[in-house]
Coordinates of C-alpha atoms in Angstrom, one line a residue:
M1 CA 2.2 35.8 -6.3
V2 CA 0.1 32.9 -7.6
A3 CA 3.2 30.6 -8.0
D4 CA 4.0 31.1 -4.3
V5 CA 0.7 29.6 -3.1
Y6 CA 1.4 26.3 -4.9
E7 CA 4.9 26.2 -3.4
R8 CA 3.3 26.7 0.0
L9 CA 0.7 24.0 -0.7
A10 CA 3.5 21.6 -1.8
D11 CA 5.3 22.3 1.5
S12 CA 2.1 21.8 3.4
L13 CA 1.5 18.4 1.7
D14 CA 5.0 17.3 2.3
A15 CA 4.4 17.7 6.1
L16 CA 1.6 15.1 5.9
P17 CA 2.4 11.4 6.4
C18 CA 2.9 10.3 2.8
G19 CA 4.9 13.4 1.9
Y20 CA 5.0 15.4 -1.3
P21 CA 8.6 15.4 -2.4
R22 CA 10.0 18.0 -4.8
T23 CA 11.4 17.2 -8.2
E24 CA 13.8 18.9 -10.7
S25 CA 11.0 18.8 -13.4
G26 CA 8.5 20.5 -11.1
V27 CA 5.8 17.8 -12.0
E28 CA 4.5 18.0 -8.4
L29 CA 3.6 21.7 -8.9
R30 CA 2.0 20.9 -12.3
I31 CA -0.2 18.4 -10.6
L32 CA -1.3 20.9 -8.0
K33 CA -2.0 23.6 -10.6
R34 CA -4.2 21.1 -12.6
L35 CA -6.3 20.3 -9.5
F36 CA -6.4 23.4 -7.3
T37 CA -7.4 26.9 -8.1
P38 CA -5.1 29.5 -6.4
E39 CA -7.9 30.2 -3.9
E40 CA -8.3 26.5 -3.1
A41 CA -4.6 26.0 -2.8
E42 CA -4.4 28.9 -0.3
L43 CA -7.3 27.5 1.8
A44 CA -5.9 23.9 1.7
T45 CA -2.7 25.2 3.5
H46 CA -4.9 26.0 6.5
L47 CA -6.3 22.5 6.9
S48 CA -4.8 20.0 9.3
L49 CA -5.2 16.3 10.0
I50 CA -7.7 17.1 12.7
P51 CA -11.3 17.3 11.5
E52 CA -12.6 20.8 11.9
P53 CA -15.9 22.7 11.0
A54 CA -15.9 25.5 8.4
P55 CA -15.9 28.4 11.0
V56 CA -12.6 27.1 12.5
V57 CA -11.0 26.8 9.1
A58 CA -12.4 30.2 8.1
R59 CA -10.9 31.9 11.1
R60 CA -7.5 30.4 10.5
A61 CA -7.6 31.4 6.8
G62 CA -8.9 34.9 7.5
L63 CA -12.0 34.3 5.3
P64 CA -15.7 35.0 5.8
I65 CA -17.4 31.8 6.9
A66 CA -19.7 31.6 4.0
V67 CA -16.8 32.0 1.5
A68 CA -14.7 29.3 3.3
R69 CA -17.7 26.9 3.4
Q70 CA -18.4 27.4 -0.3
R71 CA -14.8 26.7 -1.2
L72 CA -14.5 23.7 1.1
Q73 CA -17.6 22.2 -0.4
A74 CA -16.2 22.7 -3.9
M75 CA -12.9 21.1 -2.9
E76 CA -14.7 18.1 -1.5
E77 CA -16.6 17.7 -4.8
K78 CA -13.2 17.8 -6.6
G79 CA -11.7 15.2 -4.3
L80 CA -9.1 17.5 -2.9
I81 CA -9.9 17.2 0.9
F82 CA -11.5 14.7 3.2
V83 CA -14.8 15.5 4.9
L84 CA -16.5 13.7 7.8
H85 CA -20.3 13.9 7.5
S86 CA -22.6 13.3 10.5
R87 CA -26.3 13.7 11.3
K88 CA -25.3 15.3 14.6
K89 CA -22.5 17.6 13.6
P90 CA -21.8 20.0 10.7
P91 CA -19.3 18.7 8.1
Q92 CA -15.7 18.4 9.5
Y93 CA -12.9 19.2 7.0
M94 CA -9.5 17.7 6.9
A95 CA -6.3 18.0 4.9
T96 CA -5.7 15.0 2.7
Q97 CA -2.4 13.8 1.5
F98 CA -1.4 12.8 -2.1
A99 CA -1.7 9.0 -1.6
V100 CA -3.6 7.4 -0.1
G101 CA -5.6 10.6 -0.6
F102 CA -6.5 13.0 -3.4
F103 CA -5.0 10.8 -6.1
E104 CA -7.5 8.1 -5.3
Y105 CA -10.3 10.8 -5.1
Q106 CA -9.7 11.7 -8.7
L107 CA -11.7 8.7 -9.6
N108 CA -13.9 9.5 -12.6
K109 CA -12.2 12.9 -12.9
L110 CA -8.9 11.9 -14.6
D111 CA -7.8 13.2 -17.9
E112 CA -4.8 12.2 -20.1
E113 CA -2.6 15.2 -19.2
L114 CA -3.1 14.7 -15.5
V115 CA -2.4 11.0 -15.8
R116 CA 0.9 11.5 -17.6
D117 CA 2.0 13.9 -14.8
L118 CA 1.0 11.3 -12.2
E119 CA 2.9 8.5 -14.0
E120 CA 6.0 10.7 -13.9
Y121 CA 5.5 11.5 -10.2
F122 CA 4.6 8.1 -8.7
P123 CA 8.1 6.6 -8.6
V124 CA 9.3 9.7 -6.7
V125 CA 6.5 9.4 -4.1
F126 CA 6.7 5.7 -3.4
R127 CA 10.1 5.4 -1.9
H128 CA 11.1 1.8 -1.1
D129 CA 12.8 2.7 2.2
L130 CA 9.7 4.4 3.5
W131 CA 7.4 1.6 2.3
Q132 CA 9.6 -0.9 4.1
A133 CA 9.6 1.2 7.4
A134 CA 5.8 2.0 7.4
P135 CA 3.8 0.6 4.5
Q136 CA 0.4 2.2 3.8
L137 CA -1.1 -1.1 2.6
R138 CA -0.6 -4.7 3.6
T139 CA -1.3 -7.9 1.8
V140 CA -3.8 -10.5 3.1
P141 CA -4.4 -13.9 1.5
V142 CA -7.4 -14.6 -0.7
G143 CA -9.8 -16.8 1.3
E144 CA -9.5 -20.1 -0.6
S145 CA -5.8 -20.1 -0.1
I146 CA -6.0 -20.4 3.7
D147 CA -5.7 -23.9 4.9
A148 CA -7.7 -24.9 8.0
Q149 CA -4.5 -25.7 9.9
L150 CA -2.8 -22.4 9.1
E151 CA -2.6 -19.9 12.0
V152 CA -4.4 -16.7 10.9
M153 CA -5.4 -13.7 12.9
D154 CA -8.8 -12.1 12.4
Y155 CA -7.1 -8.9 10.9
E156 CA -5.3 -11.2 8.4
R157 CA -8.5 -12.5 6.9
A158 CA -10.2 -10.3 4.3
E159 CA -13.6 -11.9 5.3
D160 CA -13.2 -11.0 8.9
L161 CA -12.1 -7.5 8.0
V162 CA -15.3 -7.0 6.1
R163 CA -17.6 -8.7 8.7
A164 CA -16.2 -6.2 11.4
Q165 CA -17.6 -3.2 9.4
S166 CA -21.1 -1.8 9.3
R167 CA -20.9 0.7 6.4
F168 CA -19.7 -0.3 3.0
S169 CA -19.0 1.2 -0.5
V170 CA -17.5 -0.1 -3.7
A171 CA -15.9 1.9 -6.4
S172 CA -13.9 1.5 -9.6
C173 CA -10.2 1.1 -9.3
V174 CA -8.6 4.5 -10.0
C175 CA -5.4 2.8 -11.2
R176 CA -7.1 0.8 -13.8
Q177 CA -9.0 3.9 -14.9
E178 CA -5.7 5.7 -15.2
H179 CA -4.2 2.9 -17.4
T180 CA -7.4 2.9 -19.5
L181 CA -6.6 6.6 -20.4
L182 CA -3.0 5.5 -21.2
G183 CA -4.3 2.8 -23.5
D184 CA -2.7 -0.1 -21.6
A185 CA -5.2 -1.2 -19.0
C186 CA -5.6 -4.9 -18.2
D187 CA -8.9 -6.8 -18.5
K188 CA -9.5 -7.2 -14.7
P189 CA -12.8 -6.1 -13.3
L190 CA -13.1 -2.4 -12.4
E191 CA -15.6 -2.1 -9.6
V192 CA -13.8 -4.0 -6.8
C193 CA -12.3 -1.4 -4.5
M194 CA -14.1 -1.2 -1.2
A195 CA -14.2 1.4 1.6
F196 CA -15.6 1.2 5.1
G197 CA -17.0 3.6 7.7
A198 CA -16.3 7.3 7.2
A199 CA -14.4 6.5 4.0
A200 CA -17.4 4.7 2.5
E201 CA -19.7 7.7 3.4
Y202 CA -17.2 10.0 1.6
Y203 CA -17.2 7.9 -1.6
V204 CA -20.9 7.7 -1.7
Q205 CA -21.5 11.3 -0.8
N206 CA -19.3 12.5 -3.6
G207 CA -20.5 10.1 -6.3
M208 CA -17.3 8.1 -6.5
G209 CA -18.8 4.8 -5.3
R210 CA -22.1 3.2 -4.4
A211 CA -23.3 1.9 -1.0
M212 CA -23.6 -1.9 -0.6
T213 CA -24.4 -4.4 2.0
R214 CA -22.0 -6.6 4.0
E215 CA -23.1 -9.6 1.8
E216 CA -22.4 -7.7 -1.4
A217 CA -18.9 -6.8 0.0
L218 CA -18.2 -10.4 0.7
D219 CA -19.2 -11.2 -2.9
V220 CA -16.7 -8.6 -4.1
L221 CA -14.0 -10.6 -2.3
V222 CA -15.0 -13.7 -4.2
Q223 CA -15.0 -11.8 -7.5
A224 CA -11.5 -10.4 -6.8
E225 CA -10.2 -13.8 -6.0
D226 CA -11.7 -15.3 -9.1
A227 CA -10.1 -12.6 -11.2
G228 CA -6.7 -13.0 -9.7
L229 CA -6.5 -9.7 -7.8
V230 CA -4.3 -9.1 -4.8
L231 CA -6.2 -8.0 -1.7
Q232 CA -4.6 -5.0 -0.1
P233 CA -6.3 -3.4 2.9
S234 CA -5.1 -0.4 4.7
N235 CA -2.2 -1.3 7.0
S236 CA -4.3 -1.4 10.1
R237 CA -6.2 -4.0 12.1
D238 CA -9.4 -2.0 11.7
A239 CA -9.3 -1.6 7.9
A240 CA -10.5 1.6 6.3
F241 CA -10.6 0.0 2.9
I242 CA -9.6 -3.0 0.8
C243 CA -8.1 -2.5 -2.6
A244 CA -8.2 -5.4 -5.2
C245 CA -5.0 -4.9 -7.2
C246 CA -3.3 -6.2 -10.3
G247 CA 0.4 -6.1 -11.1
D248 CA -0.2 -4.4 -14.4
C249 CA -2.0 -1.2 -13.3
C250 CA -1.8 -0.8 -9.5
Q251 CA 0.7 2.0 -8.6
V252 CA 1.6 0.3 -5.3
L253 CA 2.2 -3.2 -6.8
Q254 CA 4.1 -1.7 -9.8
N255 CA 6.3 0.2 -7.4
V256 CA 6.9 -2.9 -5.2
K257 CA 7.7 -5.0 -8.4
R258 CA 10.6 -2.5 -9.2
H259 CA 12.3 -3.6 -6.0
P260 CA 14.7 -6.5 -6.4
Q261 CA 13.2 -8.2 -3.3
P262 CA 9.6 -7.2 -3.0
A263 CA 9.0 -9.6 -0.1
S264 CA 11.4 -7.5 2.0
I265 CA 9.3 -4.3 1.8
V266 CA 5.7 -5.5 1.9
S267 CA 3.6 -6.0 5.1
S268 CA 2.6 -9.7 4.8
A269 CA 2.5 -12.4 7.4
F270 CA 2.6 -15.3 4.8
V271 CA 4.7 -16.7 2.0
A272 CA 4.1 -19.4 -0.5
A273 CA 5.7 -22.9 -0.3
L274 CA 6.2 -25.1 -3.3
D275 CA 6.4 -28.9 -3.5
Q276 CA 8.2 -29.3 -6.8
E277 CA 7.7 -33.0 -6.9
A278 CA 4.0 -32.6 -6.8
C279 CA 4.0 -29.8 -9.5
S280 CA 2.3 -30.8 -12.8
G281 CA 3.8 -27.8 -14.7
C282 CA 0.4 -26.5 -15.8
G283 CA 1.5 -22.9 -15.6
T284 CA -1.6 -21.6 -13.9
C285 CA 0.4 -20.2 -10.9
E286 CA 2.7 -18.3 -13.3
I287 CA -0.3 -16.6 -14.9
R288 CA -2.0 -15.9 -11.5
C289 CA 1.1 -14.4 -9.8
Q290 CA 1.1 -10.6 -9.9
M291 CA 4.7 -10.2 -8.7
E292 CA 6.5 -12.5 -11.2
A293 CA 7.5 -14.7 -8.3
I294 CA 6.8 -18.0 -10.1
A295 CA 8.1 -19.3 -13.4
V296 CA 7.5 -22.7 -15.1
D297 CA 10.5 -24.3 -16.7
N298 CA 11.1 -27.8 -17.9
G299 CA 7.7 -28.8 -16.7
R300 CA 8.2 -27.6 -13.1
A301 CA 7.4 -24.4 -11.3
A302 CA 10.1 -22.5 -9.6
L303 CA 9.3 -20.1 -6.7
D304 CA 11.3 -16.9 -6.0
L305 CA 10.7 -16.3 -2.3
D306 CA 12.3 -12.8 -2.6
R307 CA 9.4 -11.8 -4.8
C308 CA 6.5 -13.6 -3.1
I309 CA 4.2 -11.3 -1.1
G310 CA 2.0 -14.1 0.3
C311 CA -1.3 -13.1 -1.5
G312 CA -2.3 -16.8 -2.0
L313 CA -3.4 -16.4 -5.6
C314 CA -1.2 -19.2 -6.8
V315 CA -2.4 -21.6 -4.0
N316 CA -6.2 -21.7 -4.5
T317 CA -6.0 -22.6 -8.2
C318 CA -3.1 -25.2 -8.1
P319 CA -4.7 -28.4 -9.5
S320 CA -1.9 -30.6 -8.0
E321 CA -1.9 -28.9 -4.6
A322 CA 1.8 -28.3 -5.0
L323 CA 1.5 -24.8 -3.6
S324 CA 0.5 -23.8 -0.1
L325 CA 0.7 -20.8 2.2
V326 CA 2.9 -20.9 5.3
R327 CA 3.3 -18.3 8.1
K328 CA 6.6 -16.4 8.2
P329 CA 8.9 -16.9 11.2
E330 CA 7.9 -14.8 14.2
T331 CA 10.9 -12.5 13.7
Q332 CA 9.6 -11.6 10.2
Q333 CA 6.0 -11.0 11.3
P334 CA 5.0 -7.4 10.4
H335 CA 3.6 -5.0 12.9
V336 CA 0.1 -4.1 12.0
P337 CA -1.1 -0.7 13.6
A338 CA -4.4 -0.7 15.3
S339 CA -6.0 1.9 13.1
F340 CA -5.6 3.9 9.9
V341 CA -4.7 7.0 12.0
D342 CA -2.0 5.0 13.9
A343 CA -0.6 3.8 10.6
N344 CA -0.3 7.3 9.2
I345 CA 1.3 8.6 12.3
R346 CA 3.9 5.8 12.1
L347 CA 4.6 6.7 8.4
A348 CA 5.0 10.4 9.3
Q349 CA 7.4 9.6 12.1
A350 CA 9.4 7.3 9.8
R351 CA 9.8 10.4 7.6
G352 CA 10.9 12.5 10.6
K353 CA 7.5 14.3 10.6
L354 CA 4.8 14.6 13.2
G355 CA 6.7 13.9 16.4
K356 CA 5.1 14.4 19.8
A357 CA 5.8 18.1 19.7
E358 CA 4.3 18.6 16.3
L359 CA 1.2 16.6 17.2
A360 CA 0.8 18.6 20.4
R361 CA 1.0 21.9 18.6
M362 CA -1.6 20.8 16.0
V363 CA -4.0 19.8 18.8
V364 CA -3.5 23.0 20.7
R365 CA -3.9 25.2 17.6
S366 CA -7.1 23.4 16.8
R367 CA -8.5 23.8 20.3
I368 CA -7.7 27.5 20.3
D369 CA -9.3 28.1 16.9
R370 CA -12.4 26.2 18.0
L371 CA -12.7 28.5 21.0
L372 CA -12.3 31.6 19.0
A373 CA -14.3 30.5 15.9
P374 CA -17.7 31.6 17.3
R375 CA -16.5 35.2 17.4
A376 CA -15.6 34.9 13.7
E377 CA -19.2 33.6 13.1
A378 CA -20.7 36.6 14.7

């Protein structure tokens, strides 16, 4: 039955790091039916987190290679799977989770019906307990907020994260596109979300973003800082992307803001400090803060440390220099995984998925299918 394939796809997605939890309303199935044809949904259940060429996927799915390759290419164009492109190898196809994943890849493809389903589903997906255990993003300070005396690691500086890369793309913010369709988007700039390496190639290959130079990427950081956007790279020392987010549209920041103590669930090494005596009460910090952590009353700012995520947006525009960034105590320093893959494995394990046995089975299955795939090609 057609309905069964979407149930199986939902189960398959729920086994991925981010998960794909079920709801009483069935909105998660409505989203899948809007995006995947039944044939695509069936094929997607045969993909794994290990990149594999079309013949391997075809063998596993019991399809002719030409048919599998055609469907996989169509799914890539629709932003439903992730594909690694290389001059030396054929395309390698991977399953992609809901977020960070095929939600973001719906950039320039959203319609109002899909957006309303997504708005209903996001609070279900972004569970605060999982975000606290293994956040997918982290917060790094904007450049001008970092004092020369402040201890900062290379992977905590947005500039250093960019300089460490060699391939760059920039794309519009899918969250602000989403809110434009809802009619309540903010006026922040759109083209400020960057991807690096294989992710950059994917965005450019599929027309979601444009390639740019390292110097242009550094300029995007300046633009984001000027516009009052929070810099959120992937939660890894080797960043796969950097999003520039606002508290009005960003699904992650909106979800974090719902928590009574946002500072307790974000990955951030810093927090703001306020010298109330030096405060002039101008209110700039209150406007700049995306987490509602600062309020000005009776001519003085008040800082709610439970809501501060250490982005630094209030610091670099404070005319009286009453605000600064300080490093959290060592016991509160977040663990930052080495790579995007490590971060996703950590998230999956926090959900009770992808233990050592599951990872071993996935690797063994891929190796066996790779060995047998040439027979299917013949």
